[in-house]
PDB file of C-alpha atoms and ligand atoms in Angstrom:
ATOM      1  CA  MET A   1      -6.844  14.132   9.072  1.00 95.00           C
ATOM      2  CA  ILE A   2      -6.669  11.324   6.571  1.00 98.00           C
ATOM      3  CA  PHE A   3      -3.816   8.907   5.922  1.00 98.00           C
ATOM      4  CA  GLU A   4      -3.835   7.652   2.319  1.00 98.00           C
ATOM      5  CA  SER A   5      -1.911   4.403   2.552  1.00 98.00           C
ATOM      6  CA  HIS A   6      -1.745   3.383  -1.117  1.00 98.00           C
ATOM      7  CA  ALA A   7      -1.953   5.417  -4.342  1.00 98.00           C
ATOM      8  CA  HIS A   8      -0.270   5.506  -7.754  1.00 98.00           C
ATOM      9  CA  TYR A   9      -0.062   9.206  -8.575  1.00 98.00           C
ATOM     10  CA  ASN A  10       2.684   8.539 -11.100  1.00 95.00           C
ATOM     11  CA  SER A  11       0.015   7.030 -13.357  1.00 96.00           C
ATOM     12  CA  GLU A  12      -0.455   8.917 -16.620  1.00 96.00           C
ATOM     13  CA  GLU A  13      -4.136   9.279 -15.697  1.00 97.00           C
ATOM     14  CA  PHE A  14      -2.969  12.215 -13.553  1.00 97.00           C
ATOM     15  CA  ASN A  15      -0.744  13.859 -16.162  1.00 97.00           C
ATOM     16  CA  LYS A  16      -3.251  16.583 -16.940  1.00 97.00           C
ATOM     17  CA  ASP A  17      -3.992  17.834 -13.436  1.00 97.00           C
ATOM     18  CA  ARG A  18      -1.506  16.296 -10.997  1.00 96.00           C
ATOM     19  CA  GLU A  19      -0.184  19.632  -9.724  1.00 95.00           C
ATOM     20  CA  ALA A  20      -3.649  21.076  -9.208  1.00 97.00           C
ATOM     21  CA  LEU A  21      -4.787  17.938  -7.424  1.00 97.00           C
ATOM     22  CA  PHE A  22      -1.756  17.925  -5.101  1.00 96.00           C
ATOM     23  CA  LYS A  23      -2.545  21.507  -4.176  1.00 95.00           C
ATOM     24  CA  ARG A  24      -6.090  20.531  -3.286  1.00 96.00           C
ATOM     25  CA  LEU A  25      -5.459  17.279  -1.369  1.00 96.00           C
ATOM     26  CA  PRO A  26      -4.055  18.804   1.856  1.00 94.00           C
ATOM     27  CA  GLU A  27      -6.949  21.297   1.829  1.00 94.00           C
ATOM     28  CA  GLU A  28      -9.316  18.324   1.739  1.00 95.00           C
ATOM     29  CA  GLY A  29      -7.758  16.824   4.864  1.00 96.00           C
ATOM     30  CA  ILE A  30      -5.321  14.405   3.253  1.00 97.00           C
ATOM     31  CA  GLN A  31      -2.339  14.663   5.591  1.00 97.00           C
ATOM     32  CA  TYR A  32      -0.098  11.906   4.246  1.00 97.00           C
ATOM     33  CA  ILE A  33       0.052   9.961   1.004  1.00 98.00           C
ATOM     34  CA  ILE A  34       2.078   6.823   0.448  1.00 98.00           C
ATOM     35  CA  ASN A  35       2.816   6.723  -3.272  1.00 98.00           C
ATOM     36  CA  ILE A  36       3.495   3.177  -4.368  1.00 98.00           C
ATOM     37  CA  GLY A  37       6.140   2.026  -6.832  1.00 98.00           C
ATOM     38  CA  ALA A  38       5.229  -0.919  -9.050  1.00 97.00           C
ATOM     39  CA  ASP A  39       8.388  -1.263 -11.153  1.00 97.00           C
ATOM     40  CA  LEU A  40      11.770   0.476 -11.311  1.00 97.00           C
ATOM     41  CA  ARG A  41      10.457   3.421 -13.304  1.00 97.00           C
ATOM     42  CA  THR A  42       7.468   4.162 -11.070  1.00 97.00           C
ATOM     43  CA  SER A  43       9.575   3.593  -7.953  1.00 98.00           C
ATOM     44  CA  ARG A  44      11.944   6.287  -9.176  1.00 98.00           C
ATOM     45  CA  LEU A  45       9.025   8.590 -10.009  1.00 97.00           C
ATOM     46  CA  SER A  46       7.603   7.996  -6.534  1.00 97.00           C
ATOM     47  CA  ILE A  47      10.834   9.222  -5.002  1.00 98.00           C
ATOM     48  CA  GLU A  48      10.808  12.295  -7.251  1.00 97.00           C
ATOM     49  CA  MET A  49       7.309  13.127  -6.011  1.00 97.00           C
ATOM     50  CA  ALA A  50       8.310  12.558  -2.390  1.00 97.00           C
ATOM     51  CA  LYS A  51      11.200  14.993  -2.867  1.00 97.00           C
ATOM     52  CA  LYS A  52       8.875  17.618  -4.261  1.00 96.00           C
ATOM     53  CA  TYR A  53       5.906  17.344  -1.902  1.00 96.00           C
ATOM     54  CA  PRO A  54       6.288  17.208   1.886  1.00 95.00           C
ATOM     55  CA  PHE A  55       3.128  15.120   2.411  1.00 96.00           C
ATOM     56  CA  ILE A  56       4.149  12.383  -0.052  1.00 97.00           C
ATOM     57  CA  TYR A  57       6.219   9.346   0.934  1.00 98.00           C
ATOM     58  CA  ALA A  58       7.416   6.627  -1.424  1.00 98.00           C
ATOM     59  CA  THR A  59       7.711   2.877  -1.637  1.00 98.00           C
ATOM     60  CA  VAL A  60       9.955   0.994  -4.051  1.00 98.00           C
ATOM     61  CA  GLY A  61       9.380  -2.471  -5.460  1.00 98.00           C
ATOM     62  CA  VAL A  62       8.403  -4.543  -8.480  1.00 98.00           C
ATOM     63  CA  HIS A  63       4.801  -5.734  -8.846  1.00 97.00           C
ATOM     64  CA  PRO A  64       4.207  -9.416  -9.738  1.00 96.00           C
ATOM     65  CA  HIS A  65       2.914  -8.323 -13.175  1.00 94.00           C
ATOM     66  CA  ASP A  66       6.319  -6.866 -13.995  1.00 94.00           C
ATOM     67  CA  VAL A  67       8.804  -9.278 -12.430  1.00 96.00           C
ATOM     68  CA  LYS A  68       9.089 -11.186 -15.718  1.00 94.00           C
ATOM     69  CA  ASP A  69      11.611  -8.567 -16.862  1.00 91.00           C
ATOM     70  CA  MET A  70      13.481  -8.390 -13.574  1.00 95.00           C
ATOM     71  CA  LYS A  71      17.226  -9.016 -13.429  1.00 95.00           C
ATOM     72  CA  GLU A  72      19.610  -9.668 -10.571  1.00 94.00           C
ATOM     73  CA  GLU A  73      21.082  -6.155 -10.758  1.00 96.00           C
ATOM     74  CA  ASN A  74      17.621  -4.633 -10.294  1.00 97.00           C
ATOM     75  CA  LEU A  75      17.790  -5.684  -6.643  1.00 96.00           C
ATOM     76  CA  GLU A  76      20.806  -3.389  -6.348  1.00 96.00           C
ATOM     77  CA  HIS A  77      18.781  -0.576  -7.934  1.00 97.00           C
ATOM     78  CA  LEU A  78      16.002  -1.090  -5.395  1.00 97.00           C
ATOM     79  CA  LEU A  79      18.526  -1.164  -2.575  1.00 97.00           C
ATOM     80  CA  HIS A  80      19.980   2.163  -3.694  1.00 97.00           C
ATOM     81  CA  MET A  81      16.575   3.785  -4.040  1.00 97.00           C
ATOM     82  CA  ALA A  82      15.462   2.485  -0.641  1.00 97.00           C
ATOM     83  CA  ALA A  83      18.313   4.409   0.984  1.00 95.00           C
ATOM     84  CA  TYR A  84      16.397   7.666   0.505  1.00 95.00           C
ATOM     85  CA  ASP A  85      14.815   8.817   3.782  1.00 94.00           C
ATOM     86  CA  LYS A  86      11.287   9.143   2.481  1.00 96.00           C
ATOM     87  CA  VAL A  87      11.186   5.580   1.161  1.00 97.00           C
ATOM     88  CA  VAL A  88       9.041   3.947   3.821  1.00 97.00           C
ATOM     89  CA  ALA A  89       8.415   0.420   2.519  1.00 98.00           C
ATOM     90  CA  ILE A  90       9.225  -2.216  -0.097  1.00 98.00           C
ATOM     91  CA  GLY A  91       6.278  -2.711  -2.427  1.00 96.00           C
ATOM     92  CA  GLU A  92       4.127  -3.418  -4.004  1.00 97.00           C
ATOM     93  CA  ILE A  93       5.360  -6.953  -4.216  1.00 98.00           C
ATOM     94  CA  GLY A  94       3.577 -10.287  -4.147  1.00 98.00           C
ATOM     95  CA  LEU A  95       1.789 -12.825  -6.299  1.00 97.00           C
ATOM     96  CA  ASP A  96      -0.978 -12.456  -8.891  1.00 96.00           C
ATOM     97  CA  TYR A  97      -2.307 -15.750 -10.248  1.00 96.00           C
ATOM     98  CA  HIS A  98      -5.436 -14.083 -11.667  1.00 94.00           C
ATOM     99  CA  TYR A  99      -3.697 -12.345 -14.551  1.00 92.00           C
ATOM    100  CA  GLU A 100      -0.464 -14.315 -14.387  1.00 91.00           C
ATOM    101  CA  HIS A 101       1.355 -11.710 -16.505  1.00 92.00           C
ATOM    102  CA  SER A 102       4.578 -13.282 -15.210  1.00 92.00           C
ATOM    103  CA  PRO A 103       4.979 -17.081 -14.826  1.00 94.00           C
ATOM    104  CA  LYS A 104       4.212 -18.317 -11.301  1.00 96.00           C
ATOM    105  CA  SER A 105       7.731 -19.610 -10.676  1.00 96.00           C
ATOM    106  CA  VAL A 106       9.212 -16.228 -11.680  1.00 96.00           C
ATOM    107  CA  GLN A 107       6.740 -14.399  -9.445  1.00 97.00           C
ATOM    108  CA  LYS A 108       7.719 -16.562  -6.487  1.00 97.00           C
ATOM    109  CA  LEU A 109      11.433 -16.096  -7.112  1.00 97.00           C
ATOM    110  CA  TRP A 110      11.284 -12.279  -7.097  1.00 98.00           C
ATOM    111  CA  PHE A 111       8.741 -12.130  -4.299  1.00 98.00           C
ATOM    112  CA  ARG A 112      11.197 -14.100  -2.145  1.00 98.00           C
ATOM    113  CA  GLU A 113      14.104 -11.844  -3.133  1.00 98.00           C
ATOM    114  CA  GLN A 114      12.187  -8.632  -2.415  1.00 98.00           C
ATOM    115  CA  LEU A 115      10.975  -9.948   0.947  1.00 98.00           C
ATOM    116  CA  LYS A 116      14.610 -10.650   1.761  1.00 98.00           C
ATOM    117  CA  LEU A 117      15.516  -7.101   0.773  1.00 97.00           C
ATOM    118  CA  ALA A 118      12.821  -5.657   3.079  1.00 97.00           C
ATOM    119  CA  LYS A 119      14.115  -7.754   5.940  1.00 97.00           C
ATOM    120  CA  GLU A 120      17.682  -6.631   5.331  1.00 96.00           C
ATOM    121  CA  LEU A 121      16.621  -2.969   5.270  1.00 95.00           C
ATOM    122  CA  ASP A 122      14.201  -3.334   8.180  1.00 95.00           C
ATOM    123  CA  LEU A 123      11.403  -1.851   6.077  1.00 97.00           C
ATOM    124  CA  PRO A 124       7.770  -2.997   6.086  1.00 98.00           C
ATOM    125  CA  VAL A 125       6.282  -4.589   2.950  1.00 98.00           C
ATOM    126  CA  VAL A 126       3.256  -3.705   0.829  1.00 98.00           C
ATOM    127  CA  ILE A 127       1.763  -6.966  -0.394  1.00 98.00           C
ATOM    128  CA  HIS A 128      -0.295  -7.531  -3.538  1.00 97.00           C
ATOM    129  CA  SER A 129      -2.016 -10.908  -3.573  1.00 96.00           C
ATOM    130  CA  ARG A 130      -4.646 -12.033  -6.034  1.00 95.00           C
ATOM    131  CA  GLU A 131      -5.943 -15.604  -6.198  1.00 95.00           C
ATOM    132  CA  ALA A 132      -2.710 -16.667  -4.554  1.00 95.00           C
ATOM    133  CA  SER A 133      -3.628 -16.577  -0.841  1.00 94.00           C
ATOM    134  CA  LYS A 134      -1.859 -19.697   0.294  1.00 95.00           C
ATOM    135  CA  ASP A 135       1.405 -19.175  -1.594  1.00 97.00           C
ATOM    136  CA  THR A 136       1.513 -15.521  -0.516  1.00 98.00           C
ATOM    137  CA  TYR A 137       1.046 -16.438   3.122  1.00 97.00           C
ATOM    138  CA  ASP A 138       3.574 -19.279   2.960  1.00 98.00           C
ATOM    139  CA  LEU A 139       6.292 -17.155   1.348  1.00 98.00           C
ATOM    140  CA  ILE A 140       5.757 -14.334   3.840  1.00 98.00           C
ATOM    141  CA  MET A 141       6.060 -16.767   6.748  1.00 97.00           C
ATOM    142  CA  GLU A 142       9.148 -18.322   5.204  1.00 97.00           C
ATOM    143  CA  ALA A 143      10.784 -14.866   4.972  1.00 97.00           C
ATOM    144  CA  LYS A 144      10.670 -14.418   8.772  1.00 97.00           C
ATOM    145  CA  LEU A 145      10.393 -10.629   8.558  1.00 96.00           C
ATOM    146  CA  GLY A 146      11.497  -8.440  11.454  1.00 92.00           C
ATOM    147  CA  ASP A 147       9.233  -6.455  13.796  1.00 91.00           C
ATOM    148  CA  ARG A 148       8.008  -4.121  11.075  1.00 90.00           C
ATOM    149  CA  LYS A 149       5.781  -6.393   9.012  1.00 97.00           C
ATOM    150  CA  GLY A 150       3.563  -4.494   6.568  1.00 98.00           C
ATOM    151  CA  VAL A 151       0.158  -4.454   4.941  1.00 98.00           C
ATOM    152  CA  ILE A 152      -1.879  -6.826   2.803  1.00 98.00           C
ATOM    153  CA  HIS A 153      -3.067  -4.216   0.331  1.00 97.00           C
ATOM    154  CA  CYS A 154      -6.570  -4.302  -1.188  1.00 96.00           C
ATOM    155  CA  TYR A 155      -7.339  -7.350   0.910  1.00 97.00           C
ATOM    156  CA  SER A 156      -9.495  -9.960  -0.831  1.00 94.00           C
ATOM    157  CA  GLY A 157      -9.006 -13.098   1.284  1.00 95.00           C
ATOM    158  CA  SER A 158     -11.022 -14.844   3.970  1.00 96.00           C
ATOM    159  CA  VAL A 159     -11.803 -13.726   7.527  1.00 98.00           C
ATOM    160  CA  GLU A 160      -9.596 -16.530   8.872  1.00 97.00           C
ATOM    161  CA  MET A 161      -6.600 -15.507   6.802  1.00 97.00           C
ATOM    162  CA  ALA A 162      -7.030 -11.842   7.788  1.00 98.00           C
ATOM    163  CA  LYS A 163      -6.909 -12.915  11.415  1.00 98.00           C
ATOM    164  CA  ASP A 164      -3.790 -14.993  10.744  1.00 97.00           C
ATOM    165  CA  TYR A 165      -2.060 -11.997   9.173  1.00 98.00           C
ATOM    166  CA  ILE A 166      -3.051  -9.757  12.073  1.00 98.00           C
ATOM    167  CA  GLU A 167      -1.742 -12.336  14.502  1.00 97.00           C
ATOM    168  CA  GLU A 168       1.586 -12.072  12.667  1.00 97.00           C
ATOM    169  CA  GLY A 169       1.596  -8.278  13.011  1.00 97.00           C
ATOM    170  CA  PHE A 170       0.249  -7.232   9.594  1.00 98.00           C
ATOM    171  CA  TYR A 171      -2.286  -4.557   8.742  1.00 98.00           C
ATOM    172  CA  ILE A 172      -5.206  -5.111   6.368  1.00 98.00           C
ATOM    173  CA  GLY A 173      -5.645  -2.582   3.529  1.00 98.00           C
ATOM    174  CA  ILE A 174      -9.259  -1.657   2.742  1.00 98.00           C
ATOM    175  CA  GLY A 175     -10.170   0.295  -0.401  1.00 98.00           C
ATOM    176  CA  GLY A 176     -13.083   1.207  -2.649  1.00 97.00           C
ATOM    177  CA  VAL A 177     -14.282  -2.377  -3.044  1.00 97.00           C
ATOM    178  CA  ILE A 178     -15.761  -2.154   0.480  1.00 98.00           C
ATOM    179  CA  THR A 179     -18.462   0.179  -0.894  1.00 98.00           C
ATOM    180  CA  PHE A 180     -19.547  -2.270  -3.625  1.00 97.00           C
ATOM    181  CA  LYS A 181     -22.866  -4.032  -3.055  1.00 94.00           C
ATOM    182  CA  ASN A 182     -21.390  -7.467  -3.831  1.00 94.00           C
ATOM    183  CA  ALA A 183     -18.474  -7.094  -1.391  1.00 97.00           C
ATOM    184  CA  LYS A 184     -20.093  -9.377   1.189  1.00 97.00           C
ATOM    185  CA  LYS A 185     -16.932 -11.257   2.091  1.00 97.00           C
ATOM    186  CA  LEU A 186     -14.870  -8.095   2.543  1.00 98.00           C
ATOM    187  CA  LYS A 187     -17.562  -6.517   4.734  1.00 98.00           C
ATOM    188  CA  GLU A 188     -17.388  -9.613   6.944  1.00 98.00           C
ATOM    189  CA  VAL A 189     -13.619  -9.211   7.168  1.00 98.00           C
ATOM    190  CA  VAL A 190     -13.948  -5.571   8.274  1.00 98.00           C
ATOM    191  CA  LYS A 191     -16.557  -6.559  10.846  1.00 98.00           C
ATOM    192  CA  ALA A 192     -14.354  -9.312  12.258  1.00 98.00           C
ATOM    193  CA  ILE A 193     -11.024  -7.495  12.602  1.00 98.00           C
ATOM    194  CA  PRO A 194     -10.103  -4.659  14.990  1.00 98.00           C
ATOM    195  CA  LEU A 195     -10.089  -1.073  13.734  1.00 98.00           C
ATOM    196  CA  SER A 196      -6.536  -0.819  15.059  1.00 98.00           C
ATOM    197  CA  LYS A 197      -5.401  -3.127  12.228  1.00 98.00           C
ATOM    198  CA  ILE A 198      -7.090  -1.422   9.264  1.00 98.00           C
ATOM    199  CA  LEU A 199      -5.420   0.923   6.774  1.00 98.00           C
ATOM    200  CA  ILE A 200      -7.491   2.824   4.236  1.00 98.00           C
ATOM    201  CA  GLU A 201      -6.357   3.182   0.642  1.00 98.00           C
ATOM    202  CA  THR A 202      -7.628   4.241  -2.755  1.00 98.00           C
ATOM    203  CA  ASP A 203      -5.203   2.393  -5.054  1.00 97.00           C
ATOM    204  CA  ALA A 204      -5.808   5.507  -7.185  1.00 97.00           C
ATOM    205  CA  PRO A 205      -6.331   5.809 -10.126  1.00 97.00           C
ATOM    206  CA  TYR A 206      -8.014   2.385  -9.867  1.00 96.00           C
ATOM    207  CA  LEU A 207     -10.979   1.024  -7.908  1.00 94.00           C
ATOM    208  CA  ALA A 208     -12.978   4.183  -7.224  1.00 95.00           C
ATOM    209  CA  PRO A 209     -15.645   3.670  -4.552  1.00 96.00           C
ATOM    210  CA  ILE A 210     -19.376   4.108  -5.054  1.00 96.00           C
ATOM    211  CA  PRO A 211     -20.700   6.695  -6.084  1.00 96.00           C
ATOM    212  CA  HIS A 212     -17.736   7.153  -8.439  1.00 95.00           C
ATOM    213  CA  ARG A 213     -17.243   3.510  -9.420  1.00 95.00           C
ATOM    214  CA  GLY A 214     -15.606   3.179 -12.848  1.00 94.00           C
ATOM    215  CA  LYS A 215     -14.213   6.713 -12.790  1.00 97.00           C
ATOM    216  CA  ARG A 216     -10.687   7.841 -11.979  1.00 97.00           C
ATOM    217  CA  ASN A 217     -10.016   7.461  -8.271  1.00 98.00           C
ATOM    218  CA  ASP A 218      -8.177   9.940  -6.027  1.00 98.00           C
ATOM    219  CA  SER A 219      -7.543  10.361  -2.300  1.00 98.00           C
ATOM    220  CA  THR A 220     -10.507  12.714  -1.761  1.00 97.00           C
ATOM    221  CA  TYR A 221     -12.744   9.643  -2.239  1.00 98.00           C
ATOM    222  CA  LEU A 222     -11.332   8.043   0.908  1.00 98.00           C
ATOM    223  CA  LYS A 223     -14.273   9.630   2.719  1.00 98.00           C
ATOM    224  CA  TYR A 224     -16.634   7.082   1.161  1.00 98.00           C
ATOM    225  CA  ILE A 225     -14.443   4.252   2.408  1.00 98.00           C
ATOM    226  CA  ILE A 226     -14.311   5.795   5.888  1.00 98.00           C
ATOM    227  CA  ASP A 227     -18.124   6.125   5.931  1.00 98.00           C
ATOM    228  CA  GLU A 228     -18.644   2.506   4.892  1.00 98.00           C
ATOM    229  CA  ILE A 229     -16.221   1.159   7.508  1.00 98.00           C
ATOM    230  CA  ALA A 230     -17.950   3.328  10.150  1.00 98.00           C
ATOM    231  CA  ILE A 231     -21.343   1.820   9.255  1.00 98.00           C
ATOM    232  CA  ILE A 232     -20.007  -1.753   9.339  1.00 98.00           C
ATOM    233  CA  LYS A 233     -18.262  -1.263  12.685  1.00 98.00           C
ATOM    234  CA  GLY A 234     -20.999   0.870  14.245  1.00 98.00           C
ATOM    235  CA  VAL A 235     -18.684   3.771  15.112  1.00 98.00           C
ATOM    236  CA  SER A 236     -18.448   7.388  13.922  1.00 98.00           C
ATOM    237  CA  PRO A 237     -16.585   8.297  10.712  1.00 98.00           C
ATOM    238  CA  ASP A 238     -14.313  10.502  12.852  1.00 98.00           C
ATOM    239  CA  GLU A 239     -13.260   7.485  14.863  1.00 98.00           C
ATOM    240  CA  VAL A 240     -12.408   5.539  11.697  1.00 98.00           C
ATOM    241  CA  GLU A 241     -10.491   8.502  10.281  1.00 98.00           C
ATOM    242  CA  GLN A 242      -8.448   8.939  13.458  1.00 98.00           C
ATOM    243  CA  ALA A 243      -7.742   5.212  13.948  1.00 98.00           C
ATOM    244  CA  THR A 244      -6.625   4.633  10.358  1.00 98.00           C
ATOM    245  CA  TYR A 245      -4.487   7.773  10.518  1.00 98.00           C
ATOM    246  CA  ASP A 246      -2.732   6.466  13.645  1.00 97.00           C
ATOM    247  CA  ASN A 247      -2.366   3.018  12.073  1.00 97.00           C
ATOM    248  CA  GLY A 248      -0.812   4.444   8.906  1.00 97.00           C
ATOM    249  CA  LYS A 249       1.798   6.352  10.877  1.00 96.00           C
ATOM    250  CA  LYS A 250       2.529   3.344  13.023  1.00 96.00           C
ATOM    251  CA  MET A 251       3.037   1.057  10.069  1.00 96.00           C
ATOM    252  CA  TYR A 252       4.901   3.251   7.615  1.00 97.00           C
ATOM    253  CA  PHE A 253       6.918   5.568   9.819  1.00 95.00           C
ATOM    254  CA  ASP A 254       9.783   4.279  11.879  1.00 80.00           C
ATOM    255  CA  VAL A 255       9.073   6.118  15.113  1.00 70.00           C
ATOM    256  CA  GLU A 256      12.487   5.349  16.576  1.00 68.00           C
ATOM    257  CA  LYS A 257      14.228   6.728  13.513  1.00 66.00           C
ATOM    258  CA  ILE A 258      12.127   9.899  13.567  1.00 61.00           C
ATOM    259  CA  ASN A 259      12.784  10.361  17.282  1.00 64.00           C
ATOM    260  CA  SER A 260      16.511  10.004  16.716  1.00 66.00           C
ATOM    261  CA  TRP A 261      16.372  12.705  14.019  1.00 61.00           C
ATOM    262  CA  LEU A 262      14.519  14.980  16.406  1.00 63.00           C
ATOM    263  CA  GLY A 263      17.117  14.142  19.056  1.00 64.00           C
ATOM    264  CA  CYS A 264      19.887  15.174  16.662  1.00 58.00           C
ATOM    265  CA  GLN A 265      18.302  18.554  16.109  1.00 51.00           C
ATOM    266  CA  ASN A 266      18.145  19.367  19.823  1.00 44.00           C
TER     267      ASN A 266
HETATM  268 ZN1   ZN B   1      -1.476  -0.653  -5.994  1.00 52.21          ZN
END
């Protein structure tokens, strides 16, 4: 069983065949999908999908590309949306100095505010960080999150920083890039960190792995990511599948909360 830890199925790339694909995904072994919000609209759409499909869970948050339009009251909107049971994290949030679609100071401001929100709600965070390693790390440390930390999605930093994040209780998100020939640094990261700290993700519709690089990505391609991690770590694909499945549940699902629901039913 596969745990898809990061996808954007609200993307219009799926408008033509979303229903058909969602029918097929469980048949292909995809047990859970975390559908990621990237602004208020896609956060809302994520929740709609989670309401409709039992295997889909949602996150809500505003991506660094889009924080330029963010207003104070939008934090309230996020807070309201996060109250829904199947919202399992705040994200994706973070810093992107590569594209810098929003000014750096604005990115930092709203990253801080959304980290605060996650802490208040005791939800883990889904972090996007591109060419902003140090600032991302510093702001996360400054936020002093609770026990449920989160994931550094589509990790692109150094081995040392990955170890620092793991030390702090974070998971490292590994996607299609791991299958690319030039992904030397990322392969070293995967080699150096324990399997118990890796989540697998597609970031669909983006970043399809080899042999589908450049095409539309979907969760059925997670198998290529599993195979590559298995080769790097010298274990079986089954072991990678099982470990990343357990890790996904551990990170995204509040076991205590679920147990208390079960307790209520008895
Ligand atoms: Zn994403």
